[in-house]
């Protein structure tokens, strides 16, 4: 199984990396600060869980083959555009935001198998496995942005 939040070992490693973050660490690339990046990840998981509506956008990434390659194989590009809804949340306190992110990842991992996920704004309807890998890889991508 590829790294996924649905795999307990992969999830534990990801959560440990989140604990390595420091709010003052500068980004290796991009415009996020560490607190803004954590807010972005919080909103991303809330979107997956259906707690944050995000407007659908038509894209070639909705094609099954392209979607599978992007989610499971290809490296995440630096500086890729994202939905404005995933950038709107202002950071709260560092400790509470880290705790919120970790709780949301655990909640997503406990999502009922074959339950209803919110469609992704670009990829469309995703399977449990797709969401598990996408949440893991998206989070890992941004953790690497800050050396974690």
Short mmCIF file of N, CA, C and O in Angstrom, two decimals:
data_model
loop_
_atom_site.label_atom_id
_atom_site.label_comp_id
_atom_site.label_asym_id
_atom_site.label_seq_id
_atom_site.Cartn_x
_atom_site.Cartn_y
_atom_site.Cartn_z
N UNK A 1 0.85 -1.19 0.00
CA UNK A 1 0.00 0.00 0.00
C UNK A 1 0.89 1.24 0.00
O UNK A 1 1.83 1.34 0.78
N UNK A 2 0.59 2.20 -0.89
CA UNK A 2 1.36 3.45 -0.84
C UNK A 2 1.07 4.19 0.46
O UNK A 2 0.11 3.88 1.16
N UNK A 3 1.91 5.15 0.78
CA UNK A 3 1.66 5.94 1.99
C UNK A 3 0.27 6.54 1.92
O UNK A 3 -0.11 7.13 0.91
N UNK A 4 -0.45 6.39 3.00
CA UNK A 4 -1.84 6.82 3.09
C UNK A 4 -2.18 7.06 4.54
O UNK A 4 -1.68 6.35 5.42
N UNK A 5 -3.05 8.01 4.79
CA UNK A 5 -3.50 8.20 6.17
C UNK A 5 -4.34 7.02 6.64
O UNK A 5 -4.56 6.86 7.84
N UNK A 6 -4.79 6.18 5.72
CA UNK A 6 -5.57 5.00 6.10
C UNK A 6 -4.68 3.88 6.63
O UNK A 6 -5.19 2.94 7.25
N UNK A 7 -3.38 3.97 6.40
CA UNK A 7 -2.42 3.00 6.93
C UNK A 7 -1.90 3.54 8.26
O UNK A 7 -1.30 4.63 8.30
N UNK A 8 -2.13 2.82 9.36
CA UNK A 8 -1.73 3.34 10.68
C UNK A 8 -0.25 3.73 10.79
O UNK A 8 0.07 4.74 11.41
N UNK A 9 0.64 2.96 10.18
CA UNK A 9 2.07 3.28 10.28
C UNK A 9 2.40 4.56 9.51
O UNK A 9 3.15 5.41 9.99
N UNK A 10 1.85 4.68 8.32
CA UNK A 10 2.08 5.89 7.53
C UNK A 10 1.51 7.11 8.24
O UNK A 10 2.16 8.17 8.30
N UNK A 11 0.30 6.96 8.79
CA UNK A 11 -0.33 8.08 9.50
C UNK A 11 0.49 8.48 10.71
O UNK A 11 0.71 9.67 10.96
N UNK A 12 0.98 7.50 11.48
CA UNK A 12 1.79 7.81 12.67
C UNK A 12 3.05 8.58 12.28
O UNK A 12 3.44 9.53 12.96
N UNK A 13 3.67 8.18 11.19
CA UNK A 13 4.86 8.89 10.72
C UNK A 13 4.54 10.31 10.31
O UNK A 13 5.31 11.24 10.58
N UNK A 14 3.41 10.49 9.64
CA UNK A 14 2.99 11.82 9.22
C UNK A 14 2.71 12.71 10.42
O UNK A 14 3.14 13.87 10.48
N UNK A 15 2.01 12.18 11.41
CA UNK A 15 1.69 12.95 12.62
C UNK A 15 2.97 13.32 13.37
O UNK A 15 3.08 14.42 13.92
N UNK A 16 3.95 12.42 13.38
CA UNK A 16 5.24 12.73 14.03
C UNK A 16 5.95 13.86 13.29
O UNK A 16 6.58 14.73 13.91
N UNK A 17 5.84 13.88 11.96
CA UNK A 17 6.45 14.97 11.19
C UNK A 17 5.77 16.30 11.50
O UNK A 17 6.42 17.34 11.55
N UNK A 18 4.45 16.28 11.70
CA UNK A 18 3.73 17.50 12.06
C UNK A 18 4.28 18.05 13.37
O UNK A 18 4.45 19.26 13.53
N UNK A 19 4.59 17.17 14.30
CA UNK A 19 5.14 17.59 15.60
C UNK A 19 6.52 18.23 15.45
O UNK A 19 6.97 18.95 16.35
N UNK A 20 7.21 18.00 14.36
CA UNK A 20 8.54 18.58 14.13
C UNK A 20 8.48 20.02 13.62
O UNK A 20 9.49 20.71 13.59
N UNK A 21 7.30 20.44 13.21
CA UNK A 21 7.17 21.80 12.68
C UNK A 21 7.44 22.85 13.75
O UNK A 21 7.16 22.64 14.92
N UNK A 22 7.97 23.97 13.30
CA UNK A 22 8.19 25.13 14.17
C UNK A 22 7.56 26.32 13.46
O UNK A 22 7.78 26.51 12.26
N UNK A 23 6.79 27.15 14.17
CA UNK A 23 6.10 28.25 13.49
C UNK A 23 7.04 29.29 12.89
O UNK A 23 6.63 30.04 11.99
N UNK A 24 8.28 29.34 13.34
CA UNK A 24 9.21 30.36 12.84
C UNK A 24 10.07 29.86 11.68
O UNK A 24 10.83 30.65 11.09
N UNK A 25 9.97 28.59 11.32
CA UNK A 25 10.78 28.05 10.23
C UNK A 25 10.37 28.68 8.90
O UNK A 25 9.19 28.67 8.56
N UNK A 26 11.34 29.22 8.15
CA UNK A 26 10.99 29.79 6.85
C UNK A 26 10.75 28.68 5.83
O UNK A 26 11.32 27.58 5.92
N UNK A 27 9.92 28.98 4.84
CA UNK A 27 9.63 28.01 3.78
C UNK A 27 10.84 27.83 2.88
O UNK A 27 11.58 28.78 2.62
N UNK A 28 11.03 26.61 2.41
CA UNK A 28 12.09 26.33 1.45
C UNK A 28 11.69 26.80 0.05
O UNK A 28 12.52 27.00 -0.81
N UNK A 29 10.39 26.91 -0.19
CA UNK A 29 9.84 27.44 -1.44
C UNK A 29 8.44 27.96 -1.15
O UNK A 29 7.86 27.65 -0.12
N UNK A 30 7.93 28.75 -2.04
CA UNK A 30 6.56 29.23 -1.92
C UNK A 30 6.40 30.41 -0.98
O UNK A 30 7.37 30.92 -0.43
N UNK A 31 5.14 30.83 -0.80
CA UNK A 31 4.85 32.04 -0.04
C UNK A 31 4.25 31.78 1.33
O UNK A 31 4.05 32.71 2.09
N UNK A 32 3.94 30.53 1.65
CA UNK A 32 3.37 30.23 2.96
C UNK A 32 4.35 30.50 4.09
O UNK A 32 5.55 30.30 3.93
N UNK A 33 3.81 30.94 5.22
CA UNK A 33 4.53 30.82 6.48
C UNK A 33 4.09 29.48 7.06
O UNK A 33 3.10 28.89 6.60
N UNK A 34 4.79 28.98 8.06
CA UNK A 34 4.39 27.70 8.66
C UNK A 34 2.96 27.77 9.22
O UNK A 34 2.16 26.86 8.97
N UNK A 35 2.59 28.83 9.94
CA UNK A 35 1.20 28.90 10.42
C UNK A 35 0.16 28.93 9.30
O UNK A 35 -0.89 28.30 9.39
N UNK A 36 0.44 29.66 8.20
CA UNK A 36 -0.51 29.70 7.07
C UNK A 36 -0.61 28.33 6.40
O UNK A 36 -1.67 27.93 5.95
N UNK A 37 0.51 27.62 6.31
CA UNK A 37 0.51 26.30 5.71
C UNK A 37 -0.35 25.34 6.53
O UNK A 37 -1.13 24.56 6.00
N UNK A 38 -0.22 25.39 7.86
CA UNK A 38 -1.03 24.53 8.73
C UNK A 38 -2.51 24.87 8.57
O UNK A 38 -3.35 23.97 8.47
N UNK A 39 -2.84 26.14 8.48
CA UNK A 39 -4.23 26.55 8.24
C UNK A 39 -4.74 25.99 6.91
O UNK A 39 -5.88 25.52 6.81
N UNK A 40 -3.91 26.04 5.90
CA UNK A 40 -4.27 25.50 4.58
C UNK A 40 -4.53 23.99 4.68
O UNK A 40 -5.52 23.49 4.12
N UNK A 41 -3.68 23.28 5.39
CA UNK A 41 -3.89 21.83 5.54
C UNK A 41 -5.16 21.54 6.33
O UNK A 41 -5.89 20.59 6.00
N UNK A 42 -5.44 22.33 7.35
CA UNK A 42 -6.68 22.15 8.12
C UNK A 42 -7.88 22.28 7.18
O UNK A 42 -8.78 21.44 7.18
N UNK A 43 -7.90 23.32 6.37
CA UNK A 43 -9.02 23.54 5.46
C UNK A 43 -9.10 22.44 4.41
O UNK A 43 -10.20 22.04 4.01
N UNK A 44 -7.97 21.93 3.97
CA UNK A 44 -7.95 20.86 2.97
C UNK A 44 -8.60 19.58 3.51
O UNK A 44 -9.39 18.94 2.82
N UNK A 45 -8.30 19.23 4.74
CA UNK A 45 -8.90 18.02 5.33
C UNK A 45 -10.38 18.28 5.63
O UNK A 45 -11.22 17.40 5.42
N UNK A 46 -10.70 19.48 6.10
CA UNK A 46 -12.11 19.81 6.32
C UNK A 46 -12.90 19.69 5.01
O UNK A 46 -14.03 19.21 5.00
N UNK A 47 -12.29 20.10 3.90
CA UNK A 47 -12.93 19.97 2.60
C UNK A 47 -13.21 18.50 2.30
O UNK A 47 -14.32 18.14 1.92
N UNK A 48 -12.22 17.65 2.48
CA UNK A 48 -12.39 16.22 2.21
C UNK A 48 -13.51 15.62 3.04
O UNK A 48 -14.27 14.78 2.56
N UNK A 49 -13.62 16.07 4.29
CA UNK A 49 -14.64 15.55 5.19
C UNK A 49 -16.03 16.14 4.93
O UNK A 49 -17.00 15.74 5.56
N UNK A 50 -16.11 17.09 4.02
CA UNK A 50 -17.40 17.69 3.70
C UNK A 50 -17.78 18.84 4.62
O UNK A 50 -18.92 19.29 4.61
N UNK A 51 -16.84 19.33 5.41
CA UNK A 51 -17.10 20.42 6.35
C UNK A 51 -16.82 21.80 5.77
O UNK A 51 -17.15 22.81 6.38
N UNK A 52 -16.19 21.84 4.60
CA UNK A 52 -15.88 23.10 3.94
C UNK A 52 -16.25 22.98 2.47
O UNK A 52 -15.57 22.29 1.72
N UNK A 53 -17.33 23.60 2.07
CA UNK A 53 -17.70 23.53 0.65
C UNK A 53 -16.68 24.29 -0.19
O UNK A 53 -16.24 25.38 0.18
N UNK A 54 -16.32 23.69 -1.31
CA UNK A 54 -15.38 24.31 -2.25
C UNK A 54 -15.98 24.19 -3.64
O UNK A 54 -16.45 23.12 -4.03
N UNK A 55 -15.97 25.28 -4.36
CA UNK A 55 -16.55 25.33 -5.70
C UNK A 55 -15.81 24.39 -6.65
O UNK A 55 -14.59 24.35 -6.68
N UNK A 56 -16.59 23.61 -7.42
CA UNK A 56 -16.03 22.69 -8.43
C UNK A 56 -15.42 23.48 -9.59
O UNK A 56 -15.94 24.51 -9.99
N UNK A 57 -14.33 22.95 -10.12
CA UNK A 57 -13.67 23.53 -11.28
C UNK A 57 -13.45 22.44 -12.32
O UNK A 57 -12.98 21.36 -11.96
N UNK A 58 -13.78 22.71 -13.55
CA UNK A 58 -13.55 21.73 -14.61
C UNK A 58 -12.07 21.70 -14.94
O UNK A 58 -11.41 22.73 -15.00
N UNK A 59 -11.55 20.46 -15.13
CA UNK A 59 -10.12 20.33 -15.40
C UNK A 59 -9.85 18.97 -16.02
O UNK A 59 -10.60 18.01 -15.81
N UNK A 60 -8.76 18.87 -16.74
CA UNK A 60 -8.30 17.59 -17.28
C UNK A 60 -7.99 16.63 -16.15
O UNK A 60 -7.98 15.42 -16.33
N UNK A 61 -7.75 17.17 -14.94
CA UNK A 61 -7.41 16.32 -13.80
C UNK A 61 -8.59 15.46 -13.35
O UNK A 61 -8.42 14.53 -12.57
N UNK A 62 -9.78 15.73 -13.86
CA UNK A 62 -10.93 14.90 -13.56
C UNK A 62 -10.95 13.60 -14.36
O UNK A 62 -11.66 12.66 -14.03
N UNK A 63 -10.13 13.51 -15.41
CA UNK A 63 -9.99 12.28 -16.19
C UNK A 63 -9.41 11.18 -15.31
O UNK A 63 -8.44 11.41 -14.59
N UNK A 64 -9.98 9.98 -15.34
CA UNK A 64 -9.57 8.90 -14.43
C UNK A 64 -8.07 8.60 -14.47
O UNK A 64 -7.44 8.46 -13.43
N UNK A 65 -7.51 8.47 -15.66
CA UNK A 65 -6.09 8.13 -15.78
C UNK A 65 -5.22 9.26 -15.26
O UNK A 65 -4.28 9.03 -14.48
N UNK A 66 -5.51 10.48 -15.67
CA UNK A 66 -4.73 11.64 -15.21
C UNK A 66 -4.85 11.77 -13.70
O UNK A 66 -3.85 11.98 -13.01
N UNK A 67 -6.06 11.63 -13.17
CA UNK A 67 -6.30 11.72 -11.73
C UNK A 67 -5.47 10.69 -10.98
O UNK A 67 -4.81 11.00 -9.99
N UNK A 68 -5.47 9.45 -11.46
CA UNK A 68 -4.70 8.39 -10.80
C UNK A 68 -3.20 8.71 -10.81
O UNK A 68 -2.50 8.51 -9.81
N UNK A 69 -2.70 9.20 -11.92
CA UNK A 69 -1.28 9.55 -12.00
C UNK A 69 -0.93 10.67 -11.04
O UNK A 69 0.08 10.61 -10.34
N UNK A 70 -1.76 11.70 -11.00
CA UNK A 70 -1.47 12.85 -10.14
C UNK A 70 -1.56 12.47 -8.67
O UNK A 70 -0.70 12.85 -7.87
N UNK A 71 -2.58 11.71 -8.29
CA UNK A 71 -2.77 11.37 -6.88
C UNK A 71 -1.76 10.34 -6.40
O UNK A 71 -1.21 10.44 -5.30
N UNK A 72 -1.45 9.33 -7.23
CA UNK A 72 -0.68 8.18 -6.77
C UNK A 72 0.76 8.12 -7.25
O UNK A 72 1.56 7.41 -6.64
N UNK A 73 1.11 8.84 -8.32
CA UNK A 73 2.43 8.60 -8.93
C UNK A 73 3.29 9.86 -9.03
O UNK A 73 4.41 9.89 -8.52
N UNK A 74 2.80 10.86 -9.71
CA UNK A 74 3.61 12.03 -10.02
C UNK A 74 3.93 12.86 -8.77
O UNK A 74 3.10 12.94 -7.86
N UNK A 75 5.11 13.49 -8.74
CA UNK A 75 5.40 14.37 -7.60
C UNK A 75 4.49 15.60 -7.63
O UNK A 75 4.07 16.05 -8.69
N UNK A 76 4.20 16.10 -6.44
CA UNK A 76 3.37 17.30 -6.34
C UNK A 76 4.19 18.50 -6.81
O UNK A 76 5.32 18.70 -6.37
N UNK A 77 3.62 19.32 -7.69
CA UNK A 77 4.37 20.49 -8.15
C UNK A 77 4.41 21.58 -7.09
O UNK A 77 3.46 21.75 -6.31
N UNK A 78 5.49 22.29 -7.07
CA UNK A 78 5.60 23.45 -6.17
C UNK A 78 4.87 24.62 -6.80
O UNK A 78 4.96 24.85 -8.00
N UNK A 79 4.12 25.34 -5.97
CA UNK A 79 3.45 26.54 -6.44
C UNK A 79 2.20 26.29 -7.27
O UNK A 79 1.76 27.18 -7.98
N UNK A 80 1.64 25.08 -7.20
CA UNK A 80 0.42 24.80 -7.96
C UNK A 80 -0.72 25.65 -7.42
O UNK A 80 -0.79 25.93 -6.22
N UNK A 81 -1.63 26.08 -8.28
CA UNK A 81 -2.76 26.88 -7.81
C UNK A 81 -3.67 26.05 -6.90
O UNK A 81 -3.74 24.83 -7.02
N UNK A 82 -4.35 26.72 -5.99
CA UNK A 82 -5.27 26.05 -5.09
C UNK A 82 -6.55 26.87 -4.96
O UNK A 82 -6.55 28.06 -5.28
N UNK A 83 -7.58 26.22 -4.52
CA UNK A 83 -8.87 26.90 -4.34
C UNK A 83 -8.74 27.99 -3.27
O UNK A 83 -8.13 27.77 -2.22
N UNK A 84 -9.32 29.14 -3.53
CA UNK A 84 -9.28 30.24 -2.58
C UNK A 84 -9.86 29.88 -1.23
O UNK A 84 -9.40 30.37 -0.19
N UNK A 85 -10.86 28.98 -1.21
CA UNK A 85 -11.46 28.56 0.04
C UNK A 85 -10.45 27.88 0.96
O UNK A 85 -10.60 27.90 2.18
N UNK A 86 -9.41 27.28 0.37
CA UNK A 86 -8.40 26.58 1.16
C UNK A 86 -7.30 27.52 1.66
O UNK A 86 -6.38 27.08 2.35
N UNK A 87 -7.43 28.79 1.33
CA UNK A 87 -6.45 29.79 1.76
C UNK A 87 -7.06 30.84 2.67
O UNK A 87 -6.36 31.73 3.16
N UNK A 88 -8.36 30.78 2.90
CA UNK A 88 -9.07 31.85 3.59
C UNK A 88 -8.92 31.83 5.11
O UNK A 88 -9.06 32.88 5.75
N UNK A 89 -8.63 30.70 5.69
CA UNK A 89 -8.58 30.59 7.16
C UNK A 89 -7.33 31.27 7.72
O UNK A 89 -6.21 30.99 7.30
N UNK A 90 -7.52 32.16 8.68
CA UNK A 90 -6.39 32.79 9.37
C UNK A 90 -5.89 31.84 10.47
O UNK A 90 -6.69 31.18 11.13
N UNK A 91 -4.59 31.77 10.65
CA UNK A 91 -4.07 30.92 11.73
C UNK A 91 -4.60 31.37 13.09
O UNK A 91 -4.80 32.56 13.33
N UNK A 92 -4.80 30.40 13.97
CA UNK A 92 -5.14 30.68 15.37
C UNK A 92 -3.84 30.50 16.17
O UNK A 92 -2.78 30.87 15.67
N UNK A 93 -3.91 29.95 17.35
CA UNK A 93 -2.66 29.71 18.09
C UNK A 93 -1.97 28.48 17.49
O UNK A 93 -2.63 27.55 17.01
N UNK A 94 -0.66 28.50 17.51
CA UNK A 94 0.11 27.41 16.91
C UNK A 94 -0.28 26.06 17.51
O UNK A 94 -0.58 25.11 16.78
N UNK A 95 -0.30 25.97 18.81
CA UNK A 95 -0.60 24.69 19.47
C UNK A 95 -2.00 24.20 19.11
O UNK A 95 -2.19 23.01 18.84
N UNK A 96 -2.97 25.10 19.10
CA UNK A 96 -4.33 24.65 18.79
C UNK A 96 -4.46 24.27 17.32
O UNK A 96 -5.17 23.31 16.99
N UNK A 97 -3.78 24.97 16.43
CA UNK A 97 -3.84 24.61 15.02
C UNK A 97 -3.17 23.25 14.76
O UNK A 97 -3.68 22.45 13.98
N UNK A 98 -2.05 23.00 15.40
CA UNK A 98 -1.39 21.69 15.24
C UNK A 98 -2.31 20.59 15.76
O UNK A 98 -2.50 19.55 15.10
N UNK A 99 -2.91 20.80 16.92
CA UNK A 99 -3.83 19.80 17.48
C UNK A 99 -5.03 19.60 16.56
O UNK A 99 -5.47 18.46 16.34
N UNK A 100 -5.57 20.68 16.00
CA UNK A 100 -6.71 20.58 15.09
C UNK A 100 -6.34 19.78 13.85
O UNK A 100 -7.09 18.90 13.41
N UNK A 101 -5.19 20.07 13.26
CA UNK A 101 -4.76 19.34 12.06
C UNK A 101 -4.63 17.85 12.35
O UNK A 101 -5.12 17.01 11.59
N UNK A 102 -3.99 17.51 13.45
CA UNK A 102 -3.80 16.09 13.79
C UNK A 102 -5.14 15.40 14.04
O UNK A 102 -5.35 14.27 13.59
N UNK A 103 -6.04 16.09 14.71
CA UNK A 103 -7.37 15.52 14.97
C UNK A 103 -8.13 15.30 13.66
O UNK A 103 -8.77 14.25 13.46
N UNK A 104 -8.06 16.26 12.76
CA UNK A 104 -8.74 16.12 11.47
C UNK A 104 -8.18 14.96 10.66
O UNK A 104 -8.93 14.21 10.02
N UNK A 105 -6.86 14.79 10.67
CA UNK A 105 -6.26 13.66 9.94
C UNK A 105 -6.73 12.35 10.55
O UNK A 105 -7.09 11.41 9.81
N UNK A 106 -6.77 12.27 11.87
CA UNK A 106 -7.28 11.05 12.52
C UNK A 106 -8.75 10.82 12.17
O UNK A 106 -9.17 9.68 11.92
N UNK A 107 -9.54 11.89 12.14
CA UNK A 107 -10.96 11.75 11.77
C UNK A 107 -11.11 11.28 10.33
O UNK A 107 -11.96 10.43 10.03
N UNK A 108 -10.30 11.82 9.42
CA UNK A 108 -10.36 11.39 8.02
C UNK A 108 -9.96 9.92 7.90
O UNK A 108 -10.57 9.17 7.14
N UNK A 109 -8.97 9.52 8.67
CA UNK A 109 -8.52 8.12 8.63
C UNK A 109 -9.59 7.18 9.16
O UNK A 109 -9.66 6.02 8.76
N UNK A 110 -10.44 7.67 10.05
CA UNK A 110 -11.52 6.85 10.63
C UNK A 110 -12.81 6.94 9.81
O UNK A 110 -13.83 6.37 10.22
N UNK A 111 -12.75 7.62 8.69
CA UNK A 111 -13.93 7.76 7.83
C UNK A 111 -14.46 6.37 7.50
O UNK A 111 -13.69 5.47 7.18
N UNK A 112 -15.77 6.19 7.56
CA UNK A 112 -16.32 4.85 7.28
C UNK A 112 -15.94 4.37 5.88
O UNK A 112 -16.04 5.14 4.91
N UNK A 113 -15.48 3.12 5.76
CA UNK A 113 -15.16 2.61 4.42
C UNK A 113 -16.36 2.74 3.49
O UNK A 113 -17.49 2.47 3.86
N UNK A 114 -16.07 3.20 2.30
CA UNK A 114 -17.08 3.41 1.26
C UNK A 114 -18.14 4.43 1.69
O UNK A 114 -19.24 4.45 1.16
N UNK A 115 -17.79 5.28 2.66
CA UNK A 115 -18.68 6.36 3.07
C UNK A 115 -18.64 7.46 2.02
O UNK A 115 -17.90 7.40 1.05
N UNK A 116 -19.41 8.48 2.24
CA UNK A 116 -19.49 9.58 1.28
C UNK A 116 -18.44 10.63 1.63
O UNK A 116 -18.43 11.16 2.74
N UNK A 117 -17.56 10.90 0.69
CA UNK A 117 -16.59 11.98 0.80
C UNK A 117 -17.10 13.12 -0.07
O UNK A 117 -17.77 12.89 -1.06
N UNK A 118 -16.73 14.32 0.27
CA UNK A 118 -17.05 15.45 -0.60
C UNK A 118 -16.23 15.30 -1.88
O UNK A 118 -15.04 14.99 -1.81
N UNK A 119 -16.82 15.53 -3.05
CA UNK A 119 -16.01 15.50 -4.27
C UNK A 119 -14.90 16.55 -4.20
O UNK A 119 -15.08 17.64 -3.68
N UNK A 120 -13.76 16.18 -4.72
CA UNK A 120 -12.64 17.12 -4.80
C UNK A 120 -12.98 18.17 -5.85
O UNK A 120 -13.58 17.86 -6.88
N UNK A 121 -12.61 19.44 -5.63
CA UNK A 121 -13.00 20.49 -6.58
C UNK A 121 -12.41 20.33 -7.98
O UNK A 121 -12.97 20.83 -8.94
N UNK A 122 -11.32 19.60 -8.12
CA UNK A 122 -10.70 19.40 -9.42
C UNK A 122 -10.77 17.94 -9.86
O UNK A 122 -11.08 17.64 -11.01
N UNK A 123 -10.50 17.01 -8.95
CA UNK A 123 -10.47 15.59 -9.29
C UNK A 123 -11.85 14.95 -9.34
O UNK A 123 -12.01 13.88 -9.90
N UNK A 124 -12.83 15.55 -8.71
CA UNK A 124 -14.18 14.97 -8.69
C UNK A 124 -14.33 13.93 -7.59
O UNK A 124 -13.71 14.03 -6.53
N UNK A 125 -15.14 12.92 -7.84
CA UNK A 125 -15.41 11.89 -6.84
C UNK A 125 -14.21 10.98 -6.71
O UNK A 125 -13.69 10.46 -7.70
N UNK A 126 -13.75 10.82 -5.47
CA UNK A 126 -12.58 9.99 -5.17
C UNK A 126 -12.97 8.83 -4.27
O UNK A 126 -13.88 8.95 -3.45
N UNK A 127 -12.23 7.74 -4.39
CA UNK A 127 -12.43 6.58 -3.52
C UNK A 127 -11.79 6.82 -2.16
O UNK A 127 -11.02 7.77 -1.98
N UNK A 128 -12.07 5.94 -1.22
CA UNK A 128 -11.41 5.99 0.08
C UNK A 128 -9.89 5.97 -0.10
O UNK A 128 -9.17 6.76 0.52
N UNK A 129 -9.41 5.04 -0.93
CA UNK A 129 -7.97 4.94 -1.14
C UNK A 129 -7.38 6.21 -1.74
O UNK A 129 -6.31 6.66 -1.33
N UNK A 130 -8.08 6.78 -2.73
CA UNK A 130 -7.60 8.03 -3.33
C UNK A 130 -7.50 9.13 -2.29
O UNK A 130 -6.48 9.83 -2.22
N UNK A 131 -8.55 9.31 -1.47
CA UNK A 131 -8.52 10.36 -0.46
C UNK A 131 -7.40 10.10 0.55
O UNK A 131 -6.70 11.03 0.96
N UNK A 132 -7.24 8.84 0.98
CA UNK A 132 -6.19 8.53 1.95
C UNK A 132 -4.81 8.88 1.44
O UNK A 132 -3.99 9.47 2.16
N UNK A 133 -4.54 8.54 0.19
CA UNK A 133 -3.24 8.85 -0.42
C UNK A 133 -3.11 10.35 -0.66
O UNK A 133 -2.06 10.95 -0.37
N UNK A 134 -4.16 10.98 -1.17
CA UNK A 134 -4.09 12.42 -1.47
C UNK A 134 -3.86 13.25 -0.21
O UNK A 134 -3.00 14.15 -0.21
N UNK A 135 -4.59 12.95 0.86
CA UNK A 135 -4.38 13.70 2.10
C UNK A 135 -2.97 13.48 2.62
O UNK A 135 -2.29 14.43 3.02
N UNK A 136 -2.49 12.24 2.56
CA UNK A 136 -1.11 11.96 3.00
C UNK A 136 -0.11 12.74 2.15
O UNK A 136 0.74 13.45 2.68
N UNK A 137 -0.20 12.61 0.83
CA UNK A 137 0.80 13.21 -0.05
C UNK A 137 0.75 14.74 0.00
O UNK A 137 1.79 15.40 -0.04
N UNK A 138 -0.45 15.32 0.08
CA UNK A 138 -0.57 16.77 0.16
C UNK A 138 0.05 17.28 1.45
O UNK A 138 0.81 18.26 1.45
N UNK A 139 -0.23 16.60 2.55
CA UNK A 139 0.34 17.00 3.84
C UNK A 139 1.86 16.84 3.82
O UNK A 139 2.60 17.75 4.23
N UNK A 140 2.35 15.70 3.33
CA UNK A 140 3.79 15.45 3.28
C UNK A 140 4.49 16.49 2.40
O UNK A 140 5.61 16.95 2.72
N UNK A 141 3.87 16.86 1.30
CA UNK A 141 4.43 17.89 0.41
C UNK A 141 4.66 19.19 1.16
O UNK A 141 5.75 19.79 1.09
N UNK A 142 3.65 19.63 1.92
CA UNK A 142 3.81 20.89 2.65
C UNK A 142 4.72 20.75 3.87
O UNK A 142 5.40 21.72 4.22
N UNK A 143 4.77 19.60 4.48
CA UNK A 143 5.73 19.40 5.58
C UNK A 143 7.15 19.52 5.05
O UNK A 143 8.02 20.13 5.68
N UNK A 144 7.40 18.95 3.86
CA UNK A 144 8.73 19.07 3.24
C UNK A 144 9.07 20.53 2.94
O UNK A 144 10.23 20.93 2.98
N UNK A 145 8.05 21.32 2.62
CA UNK A 145 8.24 22.74 2.35
C UNK A 145 8.90 23.43 3.55
O UNK A 145 9.61 24.42 3.40
N UNK A 146 8.67 22.88 4.75
CA UNK A 146 9.21 23.48 5.98
C UNK A 146 10.21 22.56 6.68
O UNK A 146 10.47 22.69 7.87
N UNK A 147 10.78 21.61 5.92
CA UNK A 147 11.86 20.79 6.44
C UNK A 147 11.45 19.71 7.43
O UNK A 147 12.29 19.14 8.10
N UNK A 148 10.17 19.42 7.52
CA UNK A 148 9.70 18.38 8.45
C UNK A 148 9.46 17.08 7.71
O UNK A 148 9.07 17.06 6.57
#
